[in-house]
């Protein structure tokens, strides 16, 4: 197995970075016209900026507004819009579903793709992966494309104005990166591109974790005040770039598989990807028999920024034994990333680890009080 490391060609981040969209495309010698794929809310806020920036750089702009999920039908609509306008480059500007749909359309058309996340809630923007849903919101396919975005452009002022809960969820997704990378490396399992992980990917995953520990709380305070500070910039980079490169080039393991298992429980549906992944990290640590000091460190971080640490924290206060068994069974289906752990994982082990993670979270809560966390899922 060869070692493979994948990344976007260029990553640009900073306050008002969206104003340089046109200049960035010109720097990369990309040919227009430009199709901006977006949704209602980012369009309302940013269309004048896109228009001014692209026009100044000599690009014609077309806008396609996505409604709802990233479905095969939506991808086909974007392909049709881009074809009708003869677009040379496709920009996805919005949340994960917008970016995933635009990315899939760009790959079908063999056009360069530019990713402009307007929230920092997951590590998807830098990746070459699109998650495709049914109209009912069920995952139907995960497309692993051959190419990463040619540019990822992140406007930190736009991120600072987004709801705080989304940034915190992004920290939950980023929290998993190092632990899953370490598991894959220990087991010598392939990353998401089918290659061995590199030491570089592991180092980025470790920097991701250290950044969360160093800057997570300060970034949360900055986001609450809608201020762009160095700590917030560091966390945007951790959530978007470090976690993105880390998960794609080092691999996923138990935490994301436990997340996928938890989606079986209806109570978790009001919770965000990164919130469920954070609890998945705590389950992975129990599964691996991690040092209690490390478990304590991770729980303390989660509670300091308002990530869930108990089943109650993800809407499963009264999870029945039968549903718990179903969650565990889903987490260990063939092909799941949980099998990248360096030991065999069974549903029984997952049930025990979920119980142990919940108990550890509750014990911490009763020792240290309810903490500073966010009220959710109201935010
Ligand atoms: Zn994730």
Short mmCIF file of C-alpha atoms and ligand atoms in Angstrom, two decimals:
data_model
loop_
_atom_site.label_atom_id
_atom_site.label_comp_id
_atom_site.label_asym_id
_atom_site.label_seq_id
_atom_site.Cartn_x
_atom_site.Cartn_y
_atom_site.Cartn_z
CA UNK A 1 0.00 0.00 0.00
CA UNK A 2 1.44 3.36 -1.03
CA UNK A 3 1.14 6.35 1.27
CA UNK A 4 -1.30 8.95 -0.11
CA UNK A 5 -1.83 12.53 1.06
CA UNK A 6 -4.58 14.69 -0.50
CA UNK A 7 -5.26 18.40 -0.08
CA UNK A 8 -6.82 21.37 -1.84
CA UNK A 9 -4.42 23.24 -4.13
CA UNK A 10 -4.85 26.49 -2.23
CA UNK A 11 -6.37 27.53 1.11
CA UNK A 12 -7.10 31.18 1.86
CA UNK A 13 -8.59 32.38 5.17
CA UNK A 14 -9.12 35.75 6.81
CA UNK A 15 -11.54 38.56 7.56
CA UNK A 16 -13.33 39.69 4.37
CA UNK A 17 -11.54 37.00 2.32
CA UNK A 18 -14.73 36.68 0.26
CA UNK A 19 -13.93 40.08 -1.25
CA UNK A 20 -10.92 38.48 -2.95
CA UNK A 21 -12.86 35.65 -4.60
CA UNK A 22 -12.31 37.08 -8.09
CA UNK A 23 -8.62 37.84 -7.48
CA UNK A 24 -8.08 34.32 -6.09
CA UNK A 25 -9.67 32.73 -9.18
CA UNK A 26 -7.51 34.93 -11.41
CA UNK A 27 -4.35 33.96 -9.47
CA UNK A 28 -5.17 30.32 -10.19
CA UNK A 29 -5.73 31.18 -13.89
CA UNK A 30 -9.25 29.76 -13.77
CA UNK A 31 -11.45 30.49 -16.77
CA UNK A 32 -15.02 31.77 -16.31
CA UNK A 33 -17.88 32.26 -16.36
CA UNK A 34 -18.40 31.40 -12.69
CA UNK A 35 -21.41 29.49 -11.35
CA UNK A 36 -21.93 30.25 -7.65
CA UNK A 37 -23.98 27.48 -6.04
CA UNK A 38 -25.46 28.68 -2.77
CA UNK A 39 -28.56 28.72 -0.57
CA UNK A 40 -30.95 31.47 0.47
CA UNK A 41 -29.21 32.82 3.55
CA UNK A 42 -25.60 33.13 2.27
CA UNK A 43 -26.96 34.50 -1.00
CA UNK A 44 -28.86 37.26 0.78
CA UNK A 45 -25.75 38.28 2.67
CA UNK A 46 -22.97 37.73 0.12
CA UNK A 47 -24.28 38.06 -3.45
CA UNK A 48 -23.24 41.74 -3.73
CA UNK A 49 -19.72 40.80 -2.54
CA UNK A 50 -19.40 37.96 -5.06
CA UNK A 51 -20.69 40.17 -7.83
CA UNK A 52 -18.33 43.06 -7.09
CA UNK A 53 -15.30 40.82 -6.61
CA UNK A 54 -15.88 38.66 -9.69
CA UNK A 55 -16.77 41.62 -11.92
CA UNK A 56 -13.62 43.47 -10.84
CA UNK A 57 -11.56 40.43 -11.88
CA UNK A 58 -13.36 40.21 -15.23
CA UNK A 59 -15.58 37.21 -14.52
CA UNK A 60 -19.23 36.85 -15.49
CA UNK A 61 -21.28 35.35 -12.62
CA UNK A 62 -24.32 33.10 -12.52
CA UNK A 63 -26.03 32.03 -9.30
CA UNK A 64 -27.82 28.73 -8.64
CA UNK A 65 -29.78 28.46 -5.41
CA UNK A 66 -30.01 25.02 -3.82
CA UNK A 67 -33.10 24.10 -1.82
CA UNK A 68 -32.85 21.34 0.80
CA UNK A 69 -30.63 18.28 0.68
CA UNK A 70 -27.67 17.30 -1.52
CA UNK A 71 -29.61 14.84 -3.70
CA UNK A 72 -28.82 13.29 -7.09
CA UNK A 73 -31.64 15.47 -8.49
CA UNK A 74 -30.07 18.63 -7.07
CA UNK A 75 -26.66 17.70 -8.47
CA UNK A 76 -28.29 17.20 -11.88
CA UNK A 77 -29.92 20.67 -11.64
CA UNK A 78 -26.53 22.25 -10.93
CA UNK A 79 -24.96 20.39 -13.87
CA UNK A 80 -27.77 21.67 -16.11
CA UNK A 81 -27.39 25.26 -14.88
CA UNK A 82 -23.61 25.21 -15.36
CA UNK A 83 -23.91 23.68 -18.80
CA UNK A 84 -26.57 26.18 -19.91
CA UNK A 85 -24.36 29.09 -18.85
CA UNK A 86 -21.16 27.52 -20.20
CA UNK A 87 -19.46 27.93 -16.82
CA UNK A 88 -15.75 27.21 -16.52
CA UNK A 89 -15.60 27.02 -12.72
CA UNK A 90 -18.08 26.13 -9.99
CA UNK A 91 -18.06 27.77 -6.56
CA UNK A 92 -19.98 26.20 -3.66
CA UNK A 93 -20.75 28.91 -1.08
CA UNK A 94 -22.67 27.85 2.03
CA UNK A 95 -22.91 24.91 4.41
CA UNK A 96 -21.94 21.29 3.87
CA UNK A 97 -24.90 20.27 1.70
CA UNK A 98 -24.42 23.17 -0.72
CA UNK A 99 -20.69 22.47 -0.97
CA UNK A 100 -21.20 18.72 -1.45
CA UNK A 101 -23.78 19.19 -4.22
CA UNK A 102 -21.68 21.80 -6.04
CA UNK A 103 -18.56 19.64 -5.70
CA UNK A 104 -20.30 16.59 -7.21
CA UNK A 105 -21.59 18.67 -10.13
CA UNK A 106 -18.13 20.14 -10.79
CA UNK A 107 -16.60 16.65 -10.87
CA UNK A 108 -19.27 15.44 -13.32
CA UNK A 109 -18.52 18.40 -15.57
CA UNK A 110 -14.75 18.07 -15.08
CA UNK A 111 -14.60 21.69 -14.00
CA UNK A 112 -12.45 23.07 -11.17
CA UNK A 113 -14.28 23.38 -7.86
CA UNK A 114 -13.95 26.20 -5.33
CA UNK A 115 -15.21 25.68 -1.79
CA UNK A 116 -16.39 28.73 0.21
CA UNK A 117 -17.75 27.50 3.55
CA UNK A 118 -19.86 30.13 5.33
CA UNK A 119 -19.92 28.12 8.58
CA UNK A 120 -17.16 26.10 10.31
CA UNK A 121 -19.33 23.21 11.51
CA UNK A 122 -17.57 20.27 9.81
CA UNK A 123 -14.29 19.28 8.19
CA UNK A 124 -15.86 18.65 4.77
CA UNK A 125 -14.89 21.82 2.80
CA UNK A 126 -11.30 20.75 1.98
CA UNK A 127 -12.22 17.15 1.11
CA UNK A 128 -13.03 15.36 -2.14
CA UNK A 129 -16.13 13.69 -0.70
CA UNK A 130 -19.85 14.37 -1.28
CA UNK A 131 -22.51 12.80 0.92
CA UNK A 132 -25.67 12.31 -1.18
CA UNK A 133 -29.07 12.16 0.55
CA UNK A 134 -32.59 11.11 -0.46
CA UNK A 135 -35.34 13.75 -0.49
CA UNK A 136 -36.29 12.36 2.94
CA UNK A 137 -32.85 13.17 4.32
CA UNK A 138 -31.42 9.64 4.45
CA UNK A 139 -27.84 9.05 3.26
CA UNK A 140 -27.98 7.14 -0.04
CA UNK A 141 -24.39 7.35 -1.29
CA UNK A 142 -20.96 8.67 -0.35
CA UNK A 143 -19.11 9.84 -3.46
CA UNK A 144 -15.31 9.87 -3.20
CA UNK A 145 -14.19 12.11 -6.05
CA UNK A 146 -10.76 11.94 -7.71
CA UNK A 147 -9.92 15.60 -7.01
CA UNK A 148 -9.93 18.01 -4.08
CA UNK A 149 -11.07 21.64 -4.43
CA UNK A 150 -8.70 23.84 -6.38
CA UNK A 151 -9.34 26.55 -3.79
CA UNK A 152 -10.90 26.70 -0.31
CA UNK A 153 -11.74 30.31 0.58
CA UNK A 154 -12.86 31.01 4.16
CA UNK A 155 -14.04 34.45 5.24
CA UNK A 156 -13.53 34.48 9.00
CA UNK A 157 -15.83 37.47 9.44
CA UNK A 158 -18.65 35.50 7.83
CA UNK A 159 -17.90 32.55 10.15
CA UNK A 160 -17.87 34.87 13.18
CA UNK A 161 -21.38 36.01 12.36
CA UNK A 162 -22.80 32.48 12.04
CA UNK A 163 -24.59 30.83 14.99
CA UNK A 164 -22.12 29.84 17.74
CA UNK A 165 -23.50 26.32 17.97
CA UNK A 166 -22.19 25.58 14.46
CA UNK A 167 -18.61 26.55 15.37
CA UNK A 168 -18.82 24.37 18.50
CA UNK A 169 -20.09 21.43 16.45
CA UNK A 170 -17.10 21.97 14.14
CA UNK A 171 -14.86 21.62 17.19
CA UNK A 172 -16.59 18.32 17.96
CA UNK A 173 -15.86 17.04 14.45
CA UNK A 174 -12.26 18.29 14.76
CA UNK A 175 -11.89 16.66 18.18
CA UNK A 176 -12.20 13.23 16.58
CA UNK A 177 -9.46 13.75 13.99
CA UNK A 178 -6.38 12.91 16.06
CA UNK A 179 -7.94 9.94 17.84
CA UNK A 180 -9.19 8.38 14.61
CA UNK A 181 -5.89 9.12 12.83
CA UNK A 182 -3.94 7.42 15.64
CA UNK A 183 -6.20 4.35 15.48
CA UNK A 184 -5.73 4.01 11.70
CA UNK A 185 -1.98 4.45 11.96
CA UNK A 186 -1.71 1.92 14.80
CA UNK A 187 -3.71 -0.61 12.77
CA UNK A 188 -1.96 0.26 9.47
CA UNK A 189 -5.40 0.75 7.89
CA UNK A 190 -5.95 2.78 4.71
CA UNK A 191 -7.14 6.38 4.73
CA UNK A 192 -10.25 7.59 2.85
CA UNK A 193 -8.26 7.59 -0.42
CA UNK A 194 -7.19 3.96 -0.07
CA UNK A 195 -3.56 4.74 0.75
CA UNK A 196 -1.53 4.43 3.92
CA UNK A 197 -1.52 7.47 6.15
CA UNK A 198 1.52 9.73 6.23
CA UNK A 199 3.39 11.11 9.22
CA UNK A 200 2.40 14.54 7.88
CA UNK A 201 -1.31 13.74 8.17
CA UNK A 202 -0.84 12.47 11.73
CA UNK A 203 1.13 15.59 12.67
CA UNK A 204 -1.67 17.81 11.32
CA UNK A 205 -4.24 15.77 13.27
CA UNK A 206 -2.20 16.24 16.44
CA UNK A 207 -1.88 19.98 15.80
CA UNK A 208 -5.66 20.03 15.35
CA UNK A 209 -6.15 18.57 18.85
CA UNK A 210 -3.58 20.91 20.44
CA UNK A 211 -5.24 23.90 18.78
CA UNK A 212 -8.65 22.94 20.19
CA UNK A 213 -7.17 22.64 23.68
CA UNK A 214 -5.27 25.94 23.39
CA UNK A 215 -7.85 28.14 21.66
CA UNK A 216 -11.27 26.47 21.85
CA UNK A 217 -12.67 28.38 24.82
CA UNK A 218 -11.31 31.76 23.66
CA UNK A 219 -12.67 31.15 20.16
CA UNK A 220 -16.09 30.39 21.60
CA UNK A 221 -16.06 33.71 23.47
CA UNK A 222 -15.01 35.54 20.29
CA UNK A 223 -17.76 33.85 18.28
CA UNK A 224 -20.34 34.81 20.91
CA UNK A 225 -19.23 38.43 20.52
CA UNK A 226 -19.06 38.00 16.69
CA UNK A 227 -15.45 39.18 16.80
CA UNK A 228 -12.60 37.86 14.68
CA UNK A 229 -9.67 37.19 17.03
CA UNK A 230 -6.46 35.13 16.62
CA UNK A 231 -8.06 32.33 18.69
CA UNK A 232 -11.09 32.26 16.40
CA UNK A 233 -8.85 32.19 13.31
CA UNK A 234 -6.94 29.26 14.82
CA UNK A 235 -10.15 27.32 15.49
CA UNK A 236 -11.56 28.03 12.02
CA UNK A 237 -8.29 26.64 10.62
CA UNK A 238 -8.47 23.62 12.95
CA UNK A 239 -12.12 22.84 12.12
CA UNK A 240 -11.75 23.37 8.39
CA UNK A 241 -8.16 22.75 7.24
CA UNK A 242 -6.38 20.67 9.90
CA UNK A 243 -9.34 18.39 10.56
CA UNK A 244 -10.11 18.14 6.84
CA UNK A 245 -6.58 17.14 5.86
CA UNK A 246 -6.30 14.92 8.93
CA UNK A 247 -9.45 12.87 8.42
CA UNK A 248 -9.06 12.50 4.67
CA UNK A 249 -5.38 11.60 4.63
CA UNK A 250 -5.10 9.72 7.95
CA UNK A 251 -8.51 8.04 8.08
CA UNK A 252 -11.58 7.58 10.27
CA UNK A 253 -12.15 5.00 13.00
CA UNK A 254 -14.62 4.41 15.86
CA UNK A 255 -15.85 7.96 16.60
CA UNK A 256 -17.49 8.47 13.20
CA UNK A 257 -18.88 4.94 13.13
CA UNK A 258 -20.48 5.53 16.54
CA UNK A 259 -21.91 8.77 15.11
CA UNK A 260 -23.42 6.78 12.26
CA UNK A 261 -24.81 4.30 14.78
CA UNK A 262 -26.35 7.08 16.86
CA UNK A 263 -28.33 8.34 13.86
CA UNK A 264 -30.51 5.22 14.33
CA UNK A 265 -31.84 6.78 17.58
CA UNK A 266 -34.56 9.34 16.74
CA UNK A 267 -33.60 11.46 19.79
CA UNK A 268 -30.28 12.38 18.16
CA UNK A 269 -31.86 13.92 15.07
CA UNK A 270 -31.98 17.42 16.58
CA UNK A 271 -28.23 17.29 17.13
CA UNK A 272 -25.49 18.26 14.72
CA UNK A 273 -22.91 15.95 13.15
CA UNK A 274 -20.05 17.30 15.26
CA UNK A 275 -22.05 17.06 18.49
CA UNK A 276 -22.68 13.36 17.94
CA UNK A 277 -19.07 12.84 16.80
CA UNK A 278 -17.84 14.42 20.08
CA UNK A 279 -19.75 11.79 22.05
CA UNK A 280 -18.38 9.22 19.58
CA UNK A 281 -14.86 10.29 20.60
CA UNK A 282 -15.67 9.56 24.24
CA UNK A 283 -17.01 6.15 23.22
CA UNK A 284 -13.86 5.46 21.16
CA UNK A 285 -11.67 6.29 24.18
CA UNK A 286 -13.62 3.80 26.31
CA UNK A 287 -13.41 1.18 23.56
CA UNK A 288 -9.63 1.63 23.41
CA UNK A 289 -9.23 1.52 27.20
CA UNK A 290 -7.66 4.98 27.14
CA UNK A 291 -5.79 6.46 30.09
CA UNK A 292 -8.35 7.96 32.53
CA UNK A 293 -6.34 11.19 32.58
CA UNK A 294 -6.83 11.54 28.82
CA UNK A 295 -10.55 10.76 29.14
CA UNK A 296 -10.78 13.45 31.81
CA UNK A 297 -8.93 15.94 29.59
CA UNK A 298 -11.30 15.34 26.67
CA UNK A 299 -14.45 15.49 28.80
CA UNK A 300 -13.22 18.71 30.41
CA UNK A 301 -12.66 20.26 26.96
CA UNK A 302 -16.08 19.19 25.73
CA UNK A 303 -17.82 20.66 28.74
CA UNK A 304 -15.81 23.88 28.55
CA UNK A 305 -17.05 24.58 25.02
CA UNK A 306 -20.50 23.02 25.40
CA UNK A 307 -20.09 19.74 23.52
CA UNK A 308 -22.19 16.83 24.81
CA UNK A 309 -20.54 14.23 27.06
CA UNK A 310 -23.55 12.07 28.00
CA UNK A 311 -26.36 10.26 26.20
CA UNK A 312 -28.74 12.85 27.65
CA UNK A 313 -26.63 15.51 25.95
CA UNK A 314 -27.51 14.07 22.53
CA UNK A 315 -31.20 13.53 23.15
CA UNK A 316 -30.94 9.94 24.42
CA UNK A 317 -31.62 10.36 28.14
CA UNK A 318 -33.89 7.30 28.14
CA UNK A 319 -32.26 5.14 25.46
CA UNK A 320 -33.86 1.68 25.68
CA UNK A 321 -31.72 -1.44 25.76
CA UNK A 322 -33.18 -2.49 22.40
CA UNK A 323 -32.30 0.85 20.77
CA UNK A 324 -28.83 0.81 22.28
CA UNK A 325 -28.30 -2.62 20.68
CA UNK A 326 -29.47 -1.19 17.32
CA UNK A 327 -27.09 1.76 17.61
CA UNK A 328 -24.18 -0.61 18.29
CA UNK A 329 -25.21 -2.97 15.49
CA UNK A 330 -25.24 -0.05 13.01
CA UNK A 331 -21.85 1.13 14.24
CA UNK A 332 -20.19 -2.21 13.42
CA UNK A 333 -21.73 -3.04 10.02
CA UNK A 334 -19.29 -4.34 7.43
CA UNK A 335 -17.19 -1.59 5.89
CA UNK A 336 -17.66 0.84 8.80
CA UNK A 337 -14.63 2.85 9.88
CA UNK A 338 -14.84 1.30 13.36
CA UNK A 339 -13.03 -1.68 11.85
CA UNK A 340 -9.99 0.57 11.40
CA UNK A 341 -9.38 0.24 15.15
CA UNK A 342 -6.29 -1.88 15.88
CA UNK A 343 -8.38 -4.67 17.47
CA UNK A 344 -11.61 -6.51 16.53
CA UNK A 345 -14.72 -4.52 17.50
CA UNK A 346 -18.06 -6.21 18.17
CA UNK A 347 -21.49 -4.75 18.91
CA UNK A 348 -21.19 -5.96 22.53
CA UNK A 349 -17.97 -3.99 22.97
CA UNK A 350 -19.67 -0.89 21.53
CA UNK A 351 -22.64 -1.25 23.90
CA UNK A 352 -20.27 -1.46 26.86
CA UNK A 353 -18.22 1.51 25.62
CA UNK A 354 -21.33 3.69 25.12
CA UNK A 355 -22.46 2.87 28.66
CA UNK A 356 -18.99 3.60 30.05
CA UNK A 357 -18.72 6.90 28.15
CA UNK A 358 -22.13 8.00 29.40
CA UNK A 359 -21.22 7.04 32.98
CA UNK A 360 -17.93 8.96 32.79
CA UNK A 361 -19.72 12.03 31.42
CA UNK A 362 -22.37 11.89 34.15
CA UNK A 363 -19.74 11.40 36.86
CA UNK A 364 -17.88 14.48 35.62
CA UNK A 365 -21.12 16.45 35.62
CA UNK A 366 -21.99 15.49 39.19
CA UNK A 367 -18.46 16.35 40.38
CA UNK A 368 -18.09 19.65 38.57
CA UNK A 369 -21.63 20.91 38.16
CA UNK A 370 -23.40 21.56 34.90
CA UNK A 371 -20.65 23.84 33.61
CA UNK A 372 -20.53 26.61 31.07
CA UNK A 373 -22.03 24.68 28.18
CA UNK A 374 -24.41 26.07 25.63
CA UNK A 375 -28.09 25.51 25.96
CA UNK A 376 -29.09 23.16 23.19
CA UNK A 377 -30.62 22.40 20.88
CA UNK A 378 -32.23 25.84 21.11
CA UNK A 379 -29.27 27.87 19.73
ZN1 LIG B 1 -17.12 14.33 10.57
#
